[in-house]
XYZ file of C-alpha atoms in Angstrom:
704
model
C -34.444 170.128 -52.980
C -37.540 170.882 -51.242
C -38.738 168.903 -48.004
C -41.013 165.657 -48.614
C -44.676 166.527 -47.226
C -46.726 164.985 -45.640
C -46.200 160.991 -45.484
C -42.473 161.512 -44.286
C -42.947 163.293 -41.117
C -46.156 160.811 -40.097
C -44.001 157.690 -40.473
C -41.122 159.662 -38.227
C -44.043 159.850 -35.759
C -44.486 156.446 -35.679
C -40.849 155.358 -36.012
C -40.391 157.886 -33.379
C -42.969 156.503 -30.465
C -41.713 152.991 -31.565
C -38.177 153.940 -30.205
C -39.705 154.068 -26.734
C -39.677 150.230 -26.465
C -36.791 150.135 -28.485
C -34.986 151.734 -25.470
C -35.576 149.155 -23.434
C -32.569 147.516 -23.170
C -31.713 151.043 -21.106
C -33.708 150.589 -17.969
C -32.737 147.074 -17.692
C -30.013 148.191 -16.745
C -31.610 149.914 -13.875
C -33.309 147.178 -12.763
C -30.774 144.932 -12.325
C -29.742 146.894 -9.294
C -32.701 147.002 -7.823
C -32.343 143.327 -7.712
C -28.665 143.337 -6.564
C -29.537 145.751 -3.962
C -32.507 143.493 -2.608
C -30.910 140.702 -2.962
C -28.124 142.482 -0.115
C -31.046 143.266 2.101
C -32.169 140.260 3.173
C -34.046 141.418 6.251
C -37.647 141.021 7.684
C -38.968 144.318 8.030
C -37.792 144.887 4.118
C -39.146 141.395 2.741
C -42.157 143.506 1.493
C -40.682 146.290 -0.374
C -38.422 142.881 -2.148
C -41.631 141.431 -2.912
C -43.520 144.249 -4.268
C -40.494 145.555 -6.074
C -40.011 142.176 -7.766
C -43.720 141.579 -8.242
C -43.222 144.969 -10.379
C -40.515 143.858 -12.168
C -41.810 140.590 -13.087
C -45.186 142.106 -14.524
C -43.598 144.809 -16.086
C -40.648 142.067 -17.645
C -44.460 140.625 -19.167
C -45.172 144.084 -20.890
C -48.041 144.637 -18.114
C -47.109 147.798 -16.989
C -50.338 149.398 -15.551
C -50.169 146.523 -13.220
C -46.748 147.115 -12.430
C -47.364 151.152 -11.187
C -49.512 150.164 -8.210
C -46.768 147.876 -6.594
C -43.618 150.181 -7.597
C -45.524 153.026 -5.930
C -45.855 151.133 -2.713
C -42.591 149.528 -2.939
C -41.082 153.131 -3.229
C -43.146 154.277 -0.149
C -42.462 151.424 1.629
C -38.678 152.149 0.913
C -38.966 154.994 2.115
C -40.307 154.245 4.962
C -37.939 151.781 6.147
C -35.251 153.016 4.836
C -35.222 156.856 4.524
C -35.873 159.146 1.774
C -32.279 159.353 0.601
C -31.497 155.538 0.243
C -29.824 154.439 -2.658
C -32.882 151.158 -2.608
C -35.178 154.319 -2.813
C -33.791 155.939 -5.726
C -33.659 152.552 -7.758
C -37.203 152.185 -7.035
C -37.754 155.888 -8.321
C -35.716 154.718 -11.349
C -38.493 151.640 -11.949
C -41.143 153.139 -11.306
C -40.044 155.927 -13.926
C -39.843 153.135 -16.421
C -43.373 151.901 -15.515
C -44.624 155.490 -16.345
C -42.830 155.870 -19.456
C -44.287 152.371 -20.919
C -47.619 153.180 -19.806
C -46.911 156.582 -22.081
C -47.406 159.033 -18.943
C -44.020 161.145 -19.639
C -45.035 164.150 -17.401
C -44.359 161.894 -14.057
C -40.919 160.500 -15.333
C -38.642 163.148 -15.285
C -38.821 164.306 -11.577
C -38.998 160.284 -10.760
C -35.548 159.876 -12.634
C -34.154 163.936 -11.036
C -34.598 162.596 -7.581
C -32.775 159.545 -8.534
C -30.260 160.801 -9.764
C -29.889 163.445 -6.883
C -29.579 160.728 -4.572
C -27.438 158.330 -6.101
C -24.954 161.074 -6.913
C -25.182 162.258 -3.306
C -24.725 158.951 -1.869
C -22.521 156.609 -4.239
C -20.553 159.656 -5.679
C -20.933 161.124 -9.197
C -18.538 158.224 -11.411
C -20.503 155.258 -9.393
C -22.138 152.642 -11.816
C -25.505 153.322 -10.731
C -24.966 157.182 -11.206
C -24.191 156.385 -14.870
C -27.624 154.393 -14.816
C -29.620 157.339 -14.150
C -28.007 159.725 -15.955
C -28.715 157.479 -18.932
C -32.286 157.008 -18.100
C -32.534 160.496 -17.781
C -31.096 161.432 -21.028
C -33.090 159.296 -22.494
C -36.183 160.981 -21.317
C -35.046 163.856 -23.007
C -34.264 162.435 -26.250
C -38.198 160.839 -26.272
C -39.233 164.446 -25.536
C -36.738 165.968 -28.588
C -34.631 167.944 -26.081
C -31.946 167.052 -27.500
C -29.214 169.751 -26.722
C -29.961 168.618 -22.711
C -29.483 164.996 -23.743
C -26.419 164.317 -25.173
C -24.067 166.182 -22.863
C -25.773 163.708 -19.877
C -25.075 160.721 -22.733
C -21.297 161.307 -23.298
C -21.202 161.406 -19.276
C -22.700 158.551 -18.778
C -20.300 156.711 -21.646
C -17.424 158.052 -19.968
C -18.633 156.978 -16.209
C -19.259 153.667 -17.783
C -16.181 152.682 -19.783
C -13.538 154.168 -16.876
C -15.923 151.764 -14.929
C -15.972 148.824 -16.471
C -13.793 148.864 -19.282
C -14.937 149.582 -23.406
C -16.330 146.001 -24.099
C -18.636 146.051 -21.170
C -22.661 145.703 -21.706
C -23.188 148.600 -19.919
C -21.241 150.202 -22.364
C -23.336 149.090 -25.372
C -26.288 150.460 -24.168
C -25.194 153.982 -23.692
C -23.646 154.121 -27.144
C -26.802 152.761 -28.426
C -28.628 155.775 -26.824
C -26.246 158.203 -28.191
C -27.131 156.511 -31.423
C -30.512 157.110 -31.312
C -29.878 160.386 -30.812
C -27.726 161.002 -33.882
C -30.155 159.092 -35.884
C -33.033 161.570 -34.522
C -31.093 164.683 -35.555
C -29.985 163.015 -38.856
C -26.327 162.262 -38.488
C -26.647 158.900 -39.734
C -23.145 158.214 -40.326
C -21.986 159.062 -36.871
C -24.818 156.979 -35.188
C -24.055 154.408 -37.799
C -20.503 153.381 -36.602
C -21.592 153.863 -32.954
C -24.710 151.817 -33.267
C -22.588 148.818 -35.028
C -20.382 148.991 -31.842
C -22.670 148.020 -29.550
C -24.336 145.252 -31.609
C -21.195 143.771 -31.319
C -20.613 144.190 -27.804
C -24.296 143.395 -26.745
C -23.642 139.951 -29.379
C -20.272 138.691 -27.518
C -21.522 139.321 -24.109
C -25.043 138.335 -24.190
C -25.654 136.172 -27.108
C -26.923 136.586 -30.260
C -30.415 135.499 -29.114
C -30.958 138.144 -26.575
C -33.526 140.707 -26.863
C -31.007 143.531 -25.495
C -29.041 142.235 -29.429
C -32.342 142.265 -30.747
C -32.790 145.976 -29.852
C -29.493 146.818 -30.918
C -30.296 145.308 -34.090
C -33.568 146.938 -34.403
C -32.553 150.686 -34.132
C -29.825 149.809 -36.687
C -32.791 149.121 -38.734
C -34.724 151.777 -37.817
C -32.068 154.213 -38.535
C -31.376 152.575 -42.086
C -35.659 152.772 -42.917
C -35.331 156.825 -42.552
C -32.094 156.710 -44.641
C -34.719 155.161 -47.031
C -31.887 152.321 -47.251
C -35.089 149.826 -47.243
C -33.053 146.978 -48.776
C -30.368 146.957 -45.221
C -32.939 147.335 -42.669
C -35.466 144.261 -43.678
C -33.466 141.725 -42.732
C -32.505 143.787 -39.395
C -35.890 144.235 -38.799
C -37.057 140.544 -39.116
C -34.135 139.484 -37.047
C -34.906 140.973 -34.337
C -38.751 140.473 -34.825
C -37.345 136.429 -34.689
C -35.387 137.283 -31.480
C -37.904 138.674 -29.350
C -40.616 136.482 -30.156
C -38.026 133.583 -29.032
C -36.994 135.433 -25.889
C -40.506 137.237 -24.455
C -43.402 135.933 -26.767
C -45.095 136.157 -29.192
C -47.488 138.861 -27.174
C -45.240 140.971 -25.791
C -45.396 144.758 -26.336
C -41.834 144.741 -27.335
C -42.676 142.475 -30.558
C -45.578 144.636 -31.353
C -43.284 147.289 -31.772
C -41.024 144.898 -34.116
C -43.787 144.140 -35.787
C -45.550 147.445 -36.475
C -41.676 148.513 -37.726
C -41.517 145.920 -40.047
C -44.818 146.760 -41.427
C -43.912 150.429 -41.888
C -40.943 149.480 -43.862
C -43.220 146.554 -45.878
C -45.965 150.054 -46.339
C -43.191 152.396 -47.562
C -41.804 149.753 -50.042
C -45.574 149.618 -51.360
C -45.688 145.857 -50.275
C -49.004 145.976 -48.552
C -49.915 142.435 -48.642
C -47.372 142.043 -46.556
C -47.557 144.756 -44.430
C -51.712 144.438 -43.456
C -51.254 141.180 -41.429
C -48.325 142.499 -39.005
C -50.313 145.733 -38.750
C -53.074 143.818 -37.249
C -51.500 141.677 -35.284
C -49.210 144.391 -33.896
C -52.532 146.248 -33.336
C -54.464 143.174 -31.123
C -51.220 142.589 -29.062
C -51.143 146.727 -27.811
C -54.942 146.406 -27.521
C -54.675 143.217 -25.344
C -51.678 144.245 -23.197
C -51.698 148.025 -23.151
C -55.402 148.794 -23.191
C -57.824 150.092 -26.158
C -56.639 153.744 -24.996
C -53.251 153.164 -24.758
C -51.135 156.063 -27.702
C -49.526 153.309 -29.307
C -52.906 151.579 -30.384
C -53.765 154.772 -32.107
C -50.552 154.507 -33.861
C -51.253 151.185 -34.415
C -55.054 152.160 -35.923
C -53.371 154.949 -37.893
C -50.518 152.849 -39.917
C -54.158 150.772 -40.567
C -55.230 153.644 -41.895
C -52.699 154.509 -44.311
C -52.838 150.777 -45.512
C -56.711 151.132 -46.266
C -55.956 154.295 -47.608
C -53.001 153.318 -50.515
C -55.117 150.594 -51.078
C -58.282 152.715 -51.966
C -60.321 152.181 -49.312
C -60.845 155.055 -48.255
C -64.168 154.297 -46.021
C -62.540 151.831 -43.757
C -59.489 153.978 -43.521
C -62.011 157.464 -41.982
C -62.982 154.826 -39.468
C -59.594 154.006 -38.834
C -58.388 157.797 -38.236
C -61.562 158.373 -36.379
C -61.050 156.008 -33.857
C -57.450 156.843 -33.647
C -58.344 160.066 -33.038
C -60.100 160.763 -30.115
C -57.432 158.261 -28.172
C -54.632 160.903 -29.099
C -56.305 163.271 -27.800
C -57.566 162.085 -24.520
C -54.283 160.580 -24.268
C -52.175 163.305 -25.265
C -54.176 166.848 -25.662
C -56.660 168.544 -27.980
C -53.171 170.406 -29.596
C -50.214 167.664 -28.825
C -48.442 167.096 -32.014
C -49.473 163.511 -32.559
C -52.996 164.823 -33.268
C -51.743 167.253 -35.533
C -50.402 164.421 -37.789
C -53.480 162.597 -37.275
C -55.329 165.149 -38.582
C -52.935 165.486 -41.927
C -53.538 162.041 -42.521
C -57.149 162.366 -42.407
C -57.368 165.742 -44.334
C -55.388 163.818 -46.935
C -57.930 161.040 -47.195
C -60.881 163.510 -48.114
C -58.124 165.197 -50.978
C -57.888 161.727 -51.895
C -62.013 161.609 -52.018
C -62.502 164.686 -53.670
C -63.848 166.338 -50.758
C -61.639 168.966 -50.767
C -63.497 171.869 -48.278
C -63.309 169.240 -45.873
C -59.796 168.715 -46.601
C -59.335 172.016 -46.719
C -61.066 172.691 -42.903
C -58.831 169.719 -41.553
C -56.027 170.889 -43.642
C -56.277 174.140 -41.593
C -57.194 172.903 -38.073
C -54.286 170.463 -38.462
C -52.009 173.877 -39.325
C -53.151 175.471 -36.481
C -52.000 173.354 -33.483
C -48.564 172.969 -35.019
C -48.870 176.826 -35.322
C -49.865 177.806 -32.110
C -47.204 174.786 -30.347
C -44.070 176.582 -33.027
C -45.024 179.821 -31.375
C -44.482 178.419 -28.147
C -41.214 176.972 -29.023
C -39.546 179.104 -30.703
C -39.965 181.979 -27.678
C -38.446 179.402 -25.706
C -35.552 177.270 -25.593
C -32.154 176.897 -27.436
C -31.726 178.111 -30.880
C -30.926 173.909 -31.597
C -33.992 173.161 -30.238
C -35.699 175.702 -32.337
C -34.344 174.809 -35.373
C -35.047 170.696 -34.965
C -38.385 170.881 -34.066
C -38.744 173.683 -37.142
C -37.288 170.330 -38.952
C -40.491 168.235 -38.205
C -42.849 170.665 -39.932
C -40.396 171.449 -43.150
C -42.883 170.119 -45.609
C -45.983 171.777 -44.584
C -45.216 174.195 -47.097
C -44.879 171.590 -49.919
C -48.076 169.939 -49.048
C -50.419 172.714 -49.000
C -49.138 174.296 -51.962
C -49.477 171.246 -53.724
C -53.269 170.650 -51.983
C -53.802 173.960 -53.687
C -52.355 173.800 -57.145
C -53.108 170.026 -57.831
C -56.605 169.582 -56.009
C -58.517 172.763 -55.220
C -57.313 175.213 -58.075
C -60.467 177.569 -58.156
C -61.477 177.036 -54.823
C -60.149 180.719 -52.751
C -60.383 179.204 -48.879
C -57.746 176.121 -50.257
C -55.215 179.834 -51.773
C -55.825 181.107 -48.673
C -54.816 177.930 -46.622
C -52.291 177.640 -48.724
C -50.963 181.373 -48.556
C -51.285 181.546 -45.056
C -49.190 178.676 -44.577
C -46.556 180.428 -46.727
C -47.155 183.358 -44.396
C -46.492 181.449 -41.236
C -43.408 179.389 -42.678
C -41.076 180.589 -44.875
C -38.023 182.418 -43.788
C -39.564 181.137 -40.434
C -36.102 179.456 -39.305
C -34.309 182.776 -39.778
C -36.250 184.187 -37.491
C -35.949 181.678 -34.896
C -31.794 181.911 -35.114
C -32.195 185.889 -34.817
C -34.182 185.790 -31.347
C -35.672 188.595 -32.170
C -37.340 188.592 -28.392
C -34.496 188.328 -27.117
C -33.419 191.281 -29.037
C -36.339 193.331 -27.672
C -35.711 192.286 -23.807
C -32.047 193.554 -24.331
C -33.734 197.117 -25.412
C -36.423 196.862 -22.706
C -36.351 199.028 -19.866
C -35.881 197.133 -16.611
C -39.678 197.054 -15.797
C -40.323 195.766 -19.199
C -37.509 193.132 -19.124
C -38.851 191.771 -15.772
C -42.511 191.347 -17.591
C -41.004 189.942 -20.298
C -39.197 187.194 -17.904
C -42.568 186.292 -16.657
C -43.985 185.494 -19.731
C -41.200 183.481 -20.983
C -40.927 181.469 -18.319
C -44.787 181.064 -18.422
C -44.979 180.253 -22.217
C -42.065 177.646 -21.375
C -44.786 175.867 -18.944
C -47.887 176.337 -21.136
C -45.663 174.412 -23.839
C -44.270 171.591 -21.888
C -48.214 171.160 -21.005
C -49.108 170.427 -24.449
C -46.600 168.828 -25.565
C -46.305 166.701 -23.010
C -49.922 165.493 -22.659
C -51.962 164.542 -19.440
C -49.882 162.298 -17.588
C -52.117 161.242 -14.137
C -53.802 164.403 -14.731
C -57.282 163.507 -15.784
C -58.142 164.856 -18.900
C -60.245 167.739 -17.909
C -57.965 169.161 -14.475
C -55.039 168.768 -18.061
C -57.545 171.006 -19.603
C -58.446 173.765 -16.755
C -54.343 173.962 -16.404
C -53.646 174.646 -19.992
C -56.705 177.097 -19.777
C -54.990 178.802 -16.816
C -51.763 178.887 -18.143
C -52.975 180.202 -21.732
C -54.873 183.297 -20.065
C -52.563 184.254 -17.350
C -49.610 184.388 -21.111
C -52.531 186.210 -22.850
C -52.804 188.879 -19.964
C -49.038 189.057 -19.986
C -48.981 189.478 -23.622
C -51.457 192.260 -23.693
C -49.496 193.672 -20.708
C -46.095 193.918 -22.782
C -47.915 194.767 -26.151
C -49.570 197.973 -24.354
C -46.003 199.247 -23.462
C -43.758 197.840 -26.874
C -45.252 198.532 -30.397
C -41.988 196.107 -31.349
C -43.397 193.254 -29.069
C -46.693 193.712 -30.681
C -45.820 193.031 -34.010
C -43.733 190.426 -33.324
C -45.969 188.144 -30.675
C -49.281 188.511 -32.953
C -50.486 185.476 -34.760
C -49.495 185.859 -38.639
C -52.631 186.364 -40.206
C -53.468 186.249 -44.193
C -55.742 189.475 -43.066
C -53.239 191.102 -40.909
C -50.840 190.750 -43.589
C -53.356 191.945 -46.249
C -54.162 194.980 -44.060
C -50.032 195.832 -43.840
C -49.534 195.920 -47.455
C -49.843 200.071 -48.495
C -52.560 200.636 -51.048
C -51.727 200.707 -54.578
C -49.192 198.307 -53.784
C -49.108 194.690 -54.089
C -47.480 191.482 -52.268
C -45.542 189.147 -54.549
C -45.131 185.975 -52.590
C -42.778 183.321 -55.173
C -42.508 179.648 -53.704
C -40.839 176.363 -54.655
C -42.532 172.969 -53.688
C -42.546 169.326 -54.449
C -45.874 168.151 -55.773
C -47.487 165.398 -53.885
C -48.875 162.960 -55.655
C -51.037 160.490 -53.303
C -51.979 157.777 -54.942
C -48.251 156.315 -56.123
C -47.925 153.090 -54.598
C -43.887 153.660 -53.428
C -43.260 156.455 -51.087
C -40.385 157.561 -53.331
C -42.937 158.143 -56.363
C -44.696 160.458 -54.439
C -42.904 163.837 -54.979
C -42.941 165.210 -58.399
C -39.805 167.672 -58.940
C -39.728 170.696 -57.531
C -41.774 173.744 -59.232
C -42.402 177.404 -58.526
C -45.675 178.908 -58.060
C -45.702 182.430 -57.452
C -48.958 184.353 -55.152
C -49.907 187.716 -55.117
C -52.188 189.969 -52.443
C -53.177 193.491 -52.541
C -54.448 194.844 -49.671
C -58.191 193.789 -50.569
C -59.072 190.908 -52.224
C -58.686 187.351 -52.506
C -55.179 186.055 -53.484
C -54.306 185.051 -56.626
C -51.650 182.274 -58.036
C -49.685 181.326 -60.575
C -47.685 178.388 -61.901
C -44.026 179.385 -62.974
C -42.613 175.942 -63.921
C -39.894 173.451 -63.017
C -37.333 174.761 -60.530
C -34.734 173.090 -62.440
C -34.971 174.822 -66.100
C -35.861 178.103 -64.107
C -32.585 177.739 -61.811
C -30.684 177.173 -65.049
C -31.757 180.445 -66.827
C -30.607 181.979 -63.350
C -27.618 180.542 -63.142
C -27.389 182.230 -66.579
C -28.060 185.699 -66.304
C -25.759 185.669 -63.089
C -23.006 184.570 -65.210
C -23.467 187.161 -67.436
C -24.240 189.800 -65.046
C -20.275 188.971 -62.983
C -18.486 189.104 -66.606
C -18.437 192.560 -67.976
C -17.895 190.993 -71.560
C -20.635 189.436 -71.893
C -23.086 190.210 -74.513
C -25.187 187.702 -73.297
C -26.917 190.180 -70.592
C -30.178 191.336 -72.078
C -30.696 188.125 -73.901
C -30.632 185.911 -70.132
C -32.396 188.945 -68.716
C -35.059 188.685 -71.008
C -35.570 185.100 -71.189
C -35.451 184.430 -66.999
C -38.203 187.897 -67.282
C -40.605 185.941 -69.607
C -40.412 182.087 -67.180
C -40.793 184.607 -64.111
C -42.064 188.273 -64.125
C -44.128 188.401 -66.974
C -47.005 185.951 -65.777
C -46.524 187.827 -62.877
C -46.990 190.886 -64.377
C -50.242 189.777 -65.744
C -51.965 189.853 -61.916
C -50.613 192.510 -60.855
C -52.321 195.205 -63.514
C -51.154 198.621 -62.750
C -49.448 197.800 -59.433
C -46.629 200.061 -59.701
C -45.202 198.956 -56.232
C -44.003 195.533 -55.516
C -43.597 193.497 -52.421
C -41.327 190.499 -53.279
C -40.667 188.055 -51.650
C -38.497 185.386 -53.726
C -37.281 181.676 -52.811
C -34.809 179.636 -54.118
C -32.319 180.597 -56.132
C -34.384 183.768 -57.144
C -32.846 184.865 -54.216
C -29.893 185.416 -55.841
C -30.820 188.102 -58.008
C -32.166 191.415 -59.181
C -35.293 191.459 -60.289
C -34.499 194.747 -61.336
C -32.824 194.232 -64.163
C -34.845 191.972 -65.800
C -35.995 192.787 -69.370
C -39.593 192.960 -69.724
C -41.224 192.313 -73.293
C -40.953 196.250 -74.313
C -36.657 196.084 -74.148
C -36.912 197.827 -70.634
C -35.853 197.005 -67.148
C -38.163 196.213 -64.264
C -36.430 199.054 -62.474
C -37.562 202.074 -64.567
C -41.626 200.853 -64.333
C -41.443 199.293 -60.853
C -40.786 200.076 -57.493
C -39.483 196.657 -55.657
C -38.687 195.912 -52.122
C -37.532 192.669 -50.910
C -38.676 190.754 -48.393
C -37.677 187.548 -46.590
C -41.639 186.827 -46.283
C -44.506 188.617 -46.776
C -44.834 188.133 -42.865
C -41.929 190.862 -42.574
C -44.778 193.380 -43.677
C -46.418 192.810 -40.022
C -42.624 193.782 -38.606
C -42.072 197.073 -41.177
C -45.454 198.573 -39.851
C -43.441 198.943 -36.306
C -42.297 202.387 -35.559
C -39.619 201.810 -33.492
C -38.517 204.551 -32.124
C -34.852 204.451 -31.748
C -33.263 204.408 -28.404
C -29.339 206.222 -29.394
C -28.726 209.523 -31.765
C -27.515 209.085 -34.858
C -23.658 208.253 -35.561
C -22.256 209.684 -38.962
C -19.289 208.758 -40.484
C -17.391 211.010 -42.797
C -14.497 212.723 -44.735
C -12.482 209.041 -45.195
C -9.224 209.250 -47.054
C -8.662 207.352 -50.008
C -5.305 206.973 -51.533
C -6.327 206.405 -55.549
C -2.533 206.456 -56.711
C -2.171 204.331 -59.553
C 0.932 202.189 -58.510
C 2.143 199.370 -60.182
C 0.759 196.626 -57.840
C -2.379 197.963 -57.731
C -2.500 198.047 -61.597
C -2.148 194.644 -61.920
C -4.376 193.659 -59.671
C -7.048 195.855 -61.599
C -6.014 193.614 -64.829
C -6.471 190.198 -62.805
C -10.059 191.236 -61.488
C -11.396 192.279 -65.425
C -9.430 189.089 -66.148
C -11.610 187.046 -64.151
C -14.941 189.005 -64.420
C -14.948 190.716 -61.637
C -16.303 194.590 -61.272
C -14.051 195.303 -58.438
C -11.643 197.926 -57.799
C -8.627 196.819 -55.139
C -7.240 200.072 -53.813
């Protein structure tokens, strides 16, 4: 099944940011450490440190994060002065300060604070102390929030092992780590493992802290979020409702965590099509966030985005556009103009233009959103682990369906929409295979020592640039942040130009994939045929489950000159049934159905494409889905001729492969020839029996 486009990603974006608030449970343990240490260090010279730390905690508990930070910073400064930079109390103050910055959304400061706190605890307390485990936990949580799951999971497992050893399996601190580990698995889509961990954490917290404690509410909220992500709304709703009730009673009606619960419940009702219940919750969440976090906080933009989605679903397009346009500059200012959240908001706005029938504006806005994703994707795929690459690709998996659906359903006669759809196909189709093959790393292994050094410099620069773009500015003013981005971008471009000058292969791998570049790589007299499977999107459907039609196939034909042409091939299910029929006939040597099956599939797939090919006889063919499993040359046309008789077919994963084929890479090794095999073809009783068995099963191969 194709991935669902657009709406699923947008809801996941909102849920993912809300989880920041849901995870307040974990850092609260760090705050307890500060209080305990403060009580043990009662002396006149530390009274001011204790007072500042307690005031910062009080403000944080009240959701007044902006006010908590100056007290936290002053507490760290005085604590270092009185006790020294390596004292455990300093680590606790650093942990709290990281928590305050994280709640405010200034993530660039958080990692270094948590790392420094952990280093102090490990040195002063040892690797298996509860304070060390808390610091490990907090750092892991930061990595989960930033999407660096490969670094987060081993840290969470280490923290869990320490806490179980020190406290026993039923301690609340153990539940904290279980909760966060479950959130990691849920984010990765491993719902079965996540559910068991969530339930274990909830049981521990209910027993240890009571059924009305905010930490128990957090466990319920996160379990509900997991069910919602699975589409199990009936199990999610009572958990959300109960979590909201507990939080309101324990924290007050205007706490930011209460706003997170309100937003989660509203998104659930929106997904179910119950707009009347969703809207007042979204409005209330927005008011709380504006009051407690300020009008320019990213969470405020998410609430505005939710209200815009709701207005859009109700048909109030003008109000929706006003809300989107208010949310967009907030995210651009706080996260940076190329942050994924900016792309998601632009995507929502483009869907709105599509609904309004403003297809030209929709195409431009979709194009801007996709360009942001592509730039970030290029940075991510040239750095980091394979798992990180795969996970980031998964967040963009619906883009092909979204853009093809926009073109085919909303703007079928618009050349700009056709170019946009084919461009996203050329960029994304088969991209996971490229990422897993790690072509840059393979190039690095073949390069000279001097070229490898350049590649290492480029990789390091791209890593810094990706981190800067994806995390957005923290305390850095937006203007300074953009200056730093521009400086690193210039350095990356300089290094890319130098490596490209030295390596034709790198030049083919690293240059942006555009429709124009692919067209230039198509030989004269040939054509690229891109076959794509997609799920048509119905933006006006009330329930999310009803917004996606069954999967279909479409084909785009691109020549060296001119605009792309296209044709819909039909429902995927019926085409794939014909594919299965042909494959079954091909593997059965006694079948009399091969020509009939080959003719039927040709009529469904290749005959519509031939109408667009004209006199073209050389095809660069990029199939999709089940169509990857058939030899197109074996199809039979309406004159009873096999396609291989009339066409030269070159198979590609994507038309993007033409850019690599155009790069002439000189081999660094001489040829190796293997010859003079010795086959023993004597027919034995055993080989004859094996041959008969193969023939009976429909296999054509012989057992030699």
